Short mmCIF file of C-alpha atoms and ligand atoms in Angstrom, two decimals:
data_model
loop_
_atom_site.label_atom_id
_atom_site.label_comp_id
_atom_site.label_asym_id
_atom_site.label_seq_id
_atom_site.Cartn_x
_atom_site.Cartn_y
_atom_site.Cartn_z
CA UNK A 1 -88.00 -242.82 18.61
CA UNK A 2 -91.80 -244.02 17.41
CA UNK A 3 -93.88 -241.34 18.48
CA UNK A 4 -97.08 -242.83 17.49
CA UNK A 5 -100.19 -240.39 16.78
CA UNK A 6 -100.60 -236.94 17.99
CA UNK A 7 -101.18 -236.50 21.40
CA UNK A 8 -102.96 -233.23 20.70
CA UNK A 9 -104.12 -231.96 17.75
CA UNK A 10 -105.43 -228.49 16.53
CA UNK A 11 -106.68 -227.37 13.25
CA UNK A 12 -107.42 -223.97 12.71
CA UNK A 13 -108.30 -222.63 15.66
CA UNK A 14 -109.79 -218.92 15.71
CA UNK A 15 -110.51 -217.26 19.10
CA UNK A 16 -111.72 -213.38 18.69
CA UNK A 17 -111.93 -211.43 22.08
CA UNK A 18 -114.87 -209.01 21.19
CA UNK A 19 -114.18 -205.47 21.78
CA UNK A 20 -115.72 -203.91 25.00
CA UNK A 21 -117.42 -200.72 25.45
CA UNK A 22 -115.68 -198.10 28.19
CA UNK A 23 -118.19 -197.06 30.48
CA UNK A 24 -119.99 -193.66 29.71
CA UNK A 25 -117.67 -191.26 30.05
CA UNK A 26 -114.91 -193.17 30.65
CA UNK A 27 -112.03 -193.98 27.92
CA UNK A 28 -111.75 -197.67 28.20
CA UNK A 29 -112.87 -198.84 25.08
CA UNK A 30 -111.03 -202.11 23.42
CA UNK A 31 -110.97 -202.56 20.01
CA UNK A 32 -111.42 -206.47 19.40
CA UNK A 33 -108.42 -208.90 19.13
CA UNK A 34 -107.92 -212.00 17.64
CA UNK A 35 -105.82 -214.12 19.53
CA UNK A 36 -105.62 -217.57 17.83
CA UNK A 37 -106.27 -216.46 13.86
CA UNK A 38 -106.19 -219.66 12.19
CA UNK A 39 -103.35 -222.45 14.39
CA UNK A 40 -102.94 -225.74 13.15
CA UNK A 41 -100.60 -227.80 14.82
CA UNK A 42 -99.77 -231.85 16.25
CA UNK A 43 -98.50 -232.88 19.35
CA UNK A 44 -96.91 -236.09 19.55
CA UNK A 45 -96.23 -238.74 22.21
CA UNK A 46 -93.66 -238.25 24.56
CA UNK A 47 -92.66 -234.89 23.12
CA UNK A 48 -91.61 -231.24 25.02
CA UNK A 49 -93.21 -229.30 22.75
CA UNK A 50 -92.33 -225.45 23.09
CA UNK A 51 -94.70 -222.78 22.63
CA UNK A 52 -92.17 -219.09 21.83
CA UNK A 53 -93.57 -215.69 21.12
CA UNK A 54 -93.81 -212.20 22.17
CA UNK A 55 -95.94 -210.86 24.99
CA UNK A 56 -99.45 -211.00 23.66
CA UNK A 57 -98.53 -213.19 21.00
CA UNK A 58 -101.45 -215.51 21.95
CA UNK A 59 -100.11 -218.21 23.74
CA UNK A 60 -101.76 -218.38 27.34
CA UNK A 61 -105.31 -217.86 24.87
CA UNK A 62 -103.88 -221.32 22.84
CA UNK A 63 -103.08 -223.22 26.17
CA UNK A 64 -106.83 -222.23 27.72
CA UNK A 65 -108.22 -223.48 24.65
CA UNK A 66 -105.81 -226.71 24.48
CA UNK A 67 -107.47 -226.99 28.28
CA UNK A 68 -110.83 -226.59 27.87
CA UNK A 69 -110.92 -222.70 29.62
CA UNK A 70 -111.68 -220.89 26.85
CA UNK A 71 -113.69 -222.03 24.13
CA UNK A 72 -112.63 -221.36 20.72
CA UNK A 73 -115.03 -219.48 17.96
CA UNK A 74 -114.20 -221.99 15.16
CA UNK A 75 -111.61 -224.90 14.68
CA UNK A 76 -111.01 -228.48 16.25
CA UNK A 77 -108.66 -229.43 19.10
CA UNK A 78 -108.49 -233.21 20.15
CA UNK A 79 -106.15 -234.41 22.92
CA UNK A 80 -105.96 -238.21 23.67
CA UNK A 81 -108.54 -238.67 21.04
CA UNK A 82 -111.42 -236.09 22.93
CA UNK A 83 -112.93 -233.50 21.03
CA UNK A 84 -112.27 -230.89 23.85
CA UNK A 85 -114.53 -228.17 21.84
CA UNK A 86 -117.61 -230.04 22.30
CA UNK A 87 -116.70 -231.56 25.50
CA UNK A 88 -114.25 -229.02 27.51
CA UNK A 89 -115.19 -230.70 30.79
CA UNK A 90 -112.98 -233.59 29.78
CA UNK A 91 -109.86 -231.82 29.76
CA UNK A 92 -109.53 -232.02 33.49
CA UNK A 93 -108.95 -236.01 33.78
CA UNK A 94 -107.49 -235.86 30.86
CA UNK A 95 -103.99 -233.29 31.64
CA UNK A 96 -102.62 -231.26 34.64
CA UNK A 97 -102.14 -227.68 33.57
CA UNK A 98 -100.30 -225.06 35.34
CA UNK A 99 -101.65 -221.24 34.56
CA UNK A 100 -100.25 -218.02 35.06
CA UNK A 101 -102.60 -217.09 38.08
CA UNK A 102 -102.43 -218.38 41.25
CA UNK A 103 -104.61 -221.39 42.61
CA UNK A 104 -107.95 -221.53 44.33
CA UNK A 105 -105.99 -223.69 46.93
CA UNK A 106 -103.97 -220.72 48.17
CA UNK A 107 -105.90 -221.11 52.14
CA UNK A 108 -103.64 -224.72 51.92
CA UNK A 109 -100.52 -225.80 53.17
CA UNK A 110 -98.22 -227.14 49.91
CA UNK A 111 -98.49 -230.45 51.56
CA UNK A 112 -102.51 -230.35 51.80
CA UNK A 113 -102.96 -228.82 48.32
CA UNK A 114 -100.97 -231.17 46.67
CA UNK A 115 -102.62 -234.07 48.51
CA UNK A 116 -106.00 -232.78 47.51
CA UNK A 117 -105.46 -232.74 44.04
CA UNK A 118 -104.47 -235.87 43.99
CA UNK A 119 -107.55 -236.88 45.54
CA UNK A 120 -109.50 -234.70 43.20
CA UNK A 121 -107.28 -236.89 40.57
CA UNK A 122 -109.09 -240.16 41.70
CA UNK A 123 -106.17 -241.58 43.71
CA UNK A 124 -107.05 -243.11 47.22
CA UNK A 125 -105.99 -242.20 50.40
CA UNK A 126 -102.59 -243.90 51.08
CA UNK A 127 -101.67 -243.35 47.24
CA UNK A 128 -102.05 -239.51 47.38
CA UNK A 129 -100.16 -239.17 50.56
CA UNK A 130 -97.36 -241.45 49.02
CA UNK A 131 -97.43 -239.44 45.68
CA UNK A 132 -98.01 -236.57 47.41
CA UNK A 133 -94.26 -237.45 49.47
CA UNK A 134 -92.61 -238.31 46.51
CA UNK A 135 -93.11 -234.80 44.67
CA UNK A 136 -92.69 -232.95 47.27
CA UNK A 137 -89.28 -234.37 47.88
CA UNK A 138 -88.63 -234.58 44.29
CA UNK A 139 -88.99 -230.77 44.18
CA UNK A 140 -87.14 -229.69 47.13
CA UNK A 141 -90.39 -228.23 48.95
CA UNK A 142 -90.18 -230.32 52.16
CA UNK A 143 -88.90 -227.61 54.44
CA UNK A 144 -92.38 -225.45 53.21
CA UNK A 145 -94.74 -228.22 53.27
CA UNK A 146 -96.47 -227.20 56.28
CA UNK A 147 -97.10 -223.53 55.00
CA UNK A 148 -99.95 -221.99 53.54
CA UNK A 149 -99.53 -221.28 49.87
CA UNK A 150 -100.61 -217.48 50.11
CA UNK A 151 -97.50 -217.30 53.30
CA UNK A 152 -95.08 -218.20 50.39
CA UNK A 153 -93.08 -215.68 48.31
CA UNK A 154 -93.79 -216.24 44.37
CA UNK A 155 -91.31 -218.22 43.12
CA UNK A 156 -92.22 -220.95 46.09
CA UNK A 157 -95.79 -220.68 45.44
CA UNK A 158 -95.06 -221.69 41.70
CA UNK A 159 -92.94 -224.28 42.93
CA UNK A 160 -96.24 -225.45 45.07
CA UNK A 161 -98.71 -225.23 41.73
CA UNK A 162 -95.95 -227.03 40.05
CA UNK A 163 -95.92 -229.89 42.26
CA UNK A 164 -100.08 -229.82 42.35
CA UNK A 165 -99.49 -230.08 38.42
CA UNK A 166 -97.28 -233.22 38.79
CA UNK A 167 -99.96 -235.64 41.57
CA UNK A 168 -101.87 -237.95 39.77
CA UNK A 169 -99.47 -238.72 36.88
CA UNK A 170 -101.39 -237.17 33.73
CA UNK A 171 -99.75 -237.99 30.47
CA UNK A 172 -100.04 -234.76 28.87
CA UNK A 173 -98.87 -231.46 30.92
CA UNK A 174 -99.60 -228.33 29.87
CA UNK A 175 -97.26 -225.53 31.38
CA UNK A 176 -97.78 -221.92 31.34
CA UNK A 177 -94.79 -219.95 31.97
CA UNK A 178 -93.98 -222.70 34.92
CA UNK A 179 -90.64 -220.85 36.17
CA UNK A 180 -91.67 -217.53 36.48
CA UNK A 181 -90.77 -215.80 39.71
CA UNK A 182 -87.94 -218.69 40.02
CA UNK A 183 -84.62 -218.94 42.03
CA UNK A 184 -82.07 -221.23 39.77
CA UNK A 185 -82.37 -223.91 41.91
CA UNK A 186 -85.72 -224.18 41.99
CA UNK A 187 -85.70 -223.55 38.13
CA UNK A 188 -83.59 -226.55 37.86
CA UNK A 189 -86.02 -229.15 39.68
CA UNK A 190 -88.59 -228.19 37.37
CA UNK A 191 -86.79 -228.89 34.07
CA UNK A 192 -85.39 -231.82 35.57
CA UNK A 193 -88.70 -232.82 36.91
CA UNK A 194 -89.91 -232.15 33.41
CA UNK A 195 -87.12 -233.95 31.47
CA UNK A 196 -87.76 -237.15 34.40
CA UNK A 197 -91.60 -237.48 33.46
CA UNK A 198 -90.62 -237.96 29.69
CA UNK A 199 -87.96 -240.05 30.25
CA UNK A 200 -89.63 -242.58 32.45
CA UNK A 201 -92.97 -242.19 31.92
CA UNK A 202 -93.56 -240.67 27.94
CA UNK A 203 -95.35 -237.84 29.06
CA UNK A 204 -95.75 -235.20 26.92
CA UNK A 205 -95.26 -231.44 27.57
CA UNK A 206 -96.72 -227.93 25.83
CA UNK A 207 -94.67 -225.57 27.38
CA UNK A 208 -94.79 -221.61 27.15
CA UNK A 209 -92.02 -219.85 28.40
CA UNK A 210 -90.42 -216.74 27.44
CA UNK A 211 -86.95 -218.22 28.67
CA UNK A 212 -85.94 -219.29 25.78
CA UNK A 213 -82.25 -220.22 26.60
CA UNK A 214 -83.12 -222.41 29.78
CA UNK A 215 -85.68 -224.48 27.87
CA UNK A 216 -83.99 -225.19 24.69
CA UNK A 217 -82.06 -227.58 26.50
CA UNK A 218 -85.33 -229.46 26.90
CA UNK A 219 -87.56 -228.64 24.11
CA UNK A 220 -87.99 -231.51 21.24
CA UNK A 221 -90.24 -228.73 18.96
CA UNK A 222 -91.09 -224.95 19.06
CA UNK A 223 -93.97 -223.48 17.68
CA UNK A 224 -93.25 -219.48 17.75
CA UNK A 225 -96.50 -217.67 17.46
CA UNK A 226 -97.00 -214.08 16.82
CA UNK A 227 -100.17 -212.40 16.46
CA UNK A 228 -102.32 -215.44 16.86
CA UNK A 229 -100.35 -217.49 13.84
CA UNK A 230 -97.96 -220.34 13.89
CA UNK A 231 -95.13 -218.81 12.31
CA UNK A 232 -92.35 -221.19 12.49
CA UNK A 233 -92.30 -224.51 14.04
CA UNK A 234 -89.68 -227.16 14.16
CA UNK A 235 -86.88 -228.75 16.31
CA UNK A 236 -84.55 -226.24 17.81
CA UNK A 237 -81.72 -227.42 15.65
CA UNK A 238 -84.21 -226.79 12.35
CA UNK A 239 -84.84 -223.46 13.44
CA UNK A 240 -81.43 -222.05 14.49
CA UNK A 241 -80.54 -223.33 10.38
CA UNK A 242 -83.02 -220.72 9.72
CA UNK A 243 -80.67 -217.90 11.06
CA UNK A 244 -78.24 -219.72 8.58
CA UNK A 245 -74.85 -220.22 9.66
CA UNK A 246 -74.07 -216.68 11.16
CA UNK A 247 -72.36 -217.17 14.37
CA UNK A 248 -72.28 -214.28 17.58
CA UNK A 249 -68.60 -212.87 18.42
CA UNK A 250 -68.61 -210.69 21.56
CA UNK A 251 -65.65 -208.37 22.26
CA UNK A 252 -65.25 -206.84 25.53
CA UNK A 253 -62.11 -204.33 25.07
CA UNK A 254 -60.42 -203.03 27.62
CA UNK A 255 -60.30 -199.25 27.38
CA UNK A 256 -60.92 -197.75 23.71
CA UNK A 257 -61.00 -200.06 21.08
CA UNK A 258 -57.67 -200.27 18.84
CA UNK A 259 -59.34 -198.52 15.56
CA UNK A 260 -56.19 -198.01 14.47
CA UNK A 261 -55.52 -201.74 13.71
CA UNK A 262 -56.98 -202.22 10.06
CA UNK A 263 -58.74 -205.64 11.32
CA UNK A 264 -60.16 -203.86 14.07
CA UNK A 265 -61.51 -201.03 12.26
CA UNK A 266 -62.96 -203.20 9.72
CA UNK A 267 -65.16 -204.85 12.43
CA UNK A 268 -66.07 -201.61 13.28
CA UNK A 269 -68.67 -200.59 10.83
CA UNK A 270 -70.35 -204.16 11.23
CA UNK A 271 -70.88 -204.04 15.45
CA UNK A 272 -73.17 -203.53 17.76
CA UNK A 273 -71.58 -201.42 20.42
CA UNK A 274 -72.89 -201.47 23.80
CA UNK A 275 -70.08 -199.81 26.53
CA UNK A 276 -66.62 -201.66 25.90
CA UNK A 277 -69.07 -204.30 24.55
CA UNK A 278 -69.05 -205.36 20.73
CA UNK A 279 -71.66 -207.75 19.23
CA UNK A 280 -70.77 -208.88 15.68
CA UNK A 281 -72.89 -211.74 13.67
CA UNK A 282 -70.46 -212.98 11.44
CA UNK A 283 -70.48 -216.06 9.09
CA UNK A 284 -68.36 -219.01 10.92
CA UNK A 285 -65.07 -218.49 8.86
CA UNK A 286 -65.25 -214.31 9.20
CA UNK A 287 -65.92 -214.66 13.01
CA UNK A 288 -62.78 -217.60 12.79
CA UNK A 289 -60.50 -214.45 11.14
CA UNK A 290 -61.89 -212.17 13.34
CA UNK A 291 -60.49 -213.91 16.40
CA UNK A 292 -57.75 -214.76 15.15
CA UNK A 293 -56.98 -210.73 14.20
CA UNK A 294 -58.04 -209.78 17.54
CA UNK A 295 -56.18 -212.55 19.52
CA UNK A 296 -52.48 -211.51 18.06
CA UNK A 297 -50.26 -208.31 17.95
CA UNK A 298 -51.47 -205.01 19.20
CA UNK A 299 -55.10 -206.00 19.41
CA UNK A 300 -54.71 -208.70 21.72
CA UNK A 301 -53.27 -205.88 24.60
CA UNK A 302 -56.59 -204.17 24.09
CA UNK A 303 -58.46 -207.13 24.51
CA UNK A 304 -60.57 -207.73 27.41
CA UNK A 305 -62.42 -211.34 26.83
CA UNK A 306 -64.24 -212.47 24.04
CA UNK A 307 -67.09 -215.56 23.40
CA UNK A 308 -67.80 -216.96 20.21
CA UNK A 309 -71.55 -218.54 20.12
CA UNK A 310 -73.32 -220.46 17.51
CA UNK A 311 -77.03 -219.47 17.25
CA UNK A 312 -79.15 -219.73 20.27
CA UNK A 313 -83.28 -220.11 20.45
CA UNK A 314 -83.14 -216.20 21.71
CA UNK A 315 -81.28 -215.32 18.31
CA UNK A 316 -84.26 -217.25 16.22
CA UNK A 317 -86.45 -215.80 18.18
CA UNK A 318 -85.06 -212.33 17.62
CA UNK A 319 -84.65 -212.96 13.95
CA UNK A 320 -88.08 -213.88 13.11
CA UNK A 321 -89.56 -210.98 14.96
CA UNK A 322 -92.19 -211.70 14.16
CA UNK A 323 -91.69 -211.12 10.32
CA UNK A 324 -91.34 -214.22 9.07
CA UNK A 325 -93.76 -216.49 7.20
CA UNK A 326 -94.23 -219.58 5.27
CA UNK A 327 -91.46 -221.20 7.69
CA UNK A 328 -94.14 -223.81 9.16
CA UNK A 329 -92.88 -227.49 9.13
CA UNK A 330 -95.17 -229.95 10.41
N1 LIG B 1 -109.71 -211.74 28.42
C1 LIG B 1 -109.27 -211.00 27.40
N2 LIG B 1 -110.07 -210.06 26.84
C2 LIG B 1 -109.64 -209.32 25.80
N3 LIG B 1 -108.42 -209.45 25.23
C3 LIG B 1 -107.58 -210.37 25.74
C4 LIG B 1 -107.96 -211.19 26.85
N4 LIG B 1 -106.92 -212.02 27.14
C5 LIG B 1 -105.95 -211.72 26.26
N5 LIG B 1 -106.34 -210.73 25.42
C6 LIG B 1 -105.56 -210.18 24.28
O1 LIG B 1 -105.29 -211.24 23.38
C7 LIG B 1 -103.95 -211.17 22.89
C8 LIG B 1 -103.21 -212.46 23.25
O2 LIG B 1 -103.06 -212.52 24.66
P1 LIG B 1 -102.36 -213.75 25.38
O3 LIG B 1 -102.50 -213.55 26.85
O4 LIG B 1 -102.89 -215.01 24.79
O5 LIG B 1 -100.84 -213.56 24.92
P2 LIG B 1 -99.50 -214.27 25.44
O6 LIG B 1 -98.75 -214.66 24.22
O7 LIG B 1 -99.84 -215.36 26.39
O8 LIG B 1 -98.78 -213.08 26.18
P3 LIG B 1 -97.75 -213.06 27.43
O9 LIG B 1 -96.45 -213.56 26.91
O10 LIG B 1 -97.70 -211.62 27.79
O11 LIG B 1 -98.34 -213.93 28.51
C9 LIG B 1 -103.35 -209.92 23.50
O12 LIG B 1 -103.50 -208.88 22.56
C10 LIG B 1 -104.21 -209.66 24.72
O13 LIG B 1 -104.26 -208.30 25.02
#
């Protein structure tokens, strides 16, 4: 697909958080951090782009930045062509970004708050009630349209923000953590709502989330940050090659494991036992004699179930740790 130029682009960004001083007496002093040390990356048209990492890693400090909350000590960031360091005030006509706190709207029914920002968005009267329908049917929120947001339980008041996120029809979205708190369903209609905007419309998407197996179905890129630095980015597919061509064989015995079988006992050594439970990473055509040992003769009768998986986001994830470097591609 022609992605055409970056939707967003950031070079170098630094972002210290000076340290703070407890109060006499008192033992809170912070020792300064630096959450963004030095991130370059591109954004293109029409692309879910995935933002991984650990808690604290620095990615709600990136997204405020990329949104004009926070303003960075050094470095450039340009979305749709605005230099949003020198003019942060731009960034809200220019994307709808959903945060990890709750919403000043929170005194609003779902139906009102979604309405008004749509409003706030520069769409008339008629429009924003129309839009305002369409998402709120598109997400499943009818039957709590009339509530106030604060009556909700969390996962519906993310829902809500969500849908606030969506009026207006901004071509970038920027998505902090947007399923937190979620039931599956609900989950669901925002990944589909997600998938439908690029689809139809080319929107693009930075996306944090620390559920790495739901989104991978959706992500185009991942950037996985750890202590403020890019430290690998690249399609999902380029970074599970990075965990090489280890696959994940899960054996769930019965009672006791059959140690007595030499196949078995060879295993053994190599798994991580958890319970009845035995997690082996195995290159493909091991794992391939591995089930086949396990699924004949006496070690079969042991046998509880067992799942073969190739490499997941979550394993890439786990592998890198955080360790990793030089495995930037642009
Ligand atoms: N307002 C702040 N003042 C001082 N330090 C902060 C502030 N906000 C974040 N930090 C620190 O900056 C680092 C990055 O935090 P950030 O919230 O960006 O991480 P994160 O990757 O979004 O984490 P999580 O996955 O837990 O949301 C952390 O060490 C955090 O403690």
């Amino acid at each position: 697909m022609e992605r055409g130029g970056p939707v967003c682009a950031v070079r170098d960004l630094v972002k210290t958080y000076p340290a703070t001083r407890g109060r006499r007496g008192s033992e809170g002093r912070a020792p300064a951090v630096r959450a963004s040390d030095g991130i370059s990356l591109d954004v293109h048209r029409g692309e879910i782009f995935g933002l991984l990492g650990p808690n604290g890693a620095g990615k709600s400090t990136l997204v405020r930045q990329l949104t004009g909350l926070l303003r960075p000590d050094s470095g450039s960031i340009s979305v749709l062509g605005h230099d949003l360091v020198r003019h942060p005030e731009r960034a809200a006509r220019l994307l709808g970004y959903l945060g990890q706190e709750s919403t000043a709207l929170d005194e609003m029914t779902v139906a009102l708050a979604v309405e008004t920002t749509g409003r706030l968005r520069g769409l008339g009267a008629r429009e924003a009630r129309a839009e305002r329908d369409a998402v709120v049917d598109e997400l499943g929120l009818a039957d709590i349209a009339g509530r106030a947001l604060k009556k909700l339980s969390g996962g519906q008041r993310r829902l809500a923000c969500f849908a606030t996120v969506l009026i207006g029809e901004r071509s970038l979205l920027v998505l902090d953590e947007p399923t937190t708190g979620m039931d599956p369903v609900a989950r669901r209609a925002v990944w589909d709502a997600v998938d439908r905007r690029r689809a139809e419309r080319g929107a693009t998407v930075v996306l944090v989330t620390h559920n790495v197996l739901e989104a991978e179905s959706v992500l185009d890129r991942v950037a996985v940050i750890d202590r403020g630095r890019v430290i690998a980015c690249d399609t999902p597919g380029g970074l599970k090659d990075m965990v090489g061509e280890e696959v994940r064989l899960d054996l769930v015995w019965r009672d006791r494991p059959p140690l007595d079988v030499p196949e078995v006992a060879e295993l053994a050594s190599a798994a991580r036992v958890s319970g009845r439970r035995w997690t082996l990473r195995l290159p493909a055509d091991r794992a391939r004699a591995a089930v086949a040992a396990v699924t004949a003769g006496p070690a079969f009768a042991a046998l509880d179930d067992f799942t073969l998986a190739t490499p997941s986001l979550e394993d890439v994830y786990l592998a890198l740790g955080g360790r990793a470097e030089g495995l930037v591609k642009g």
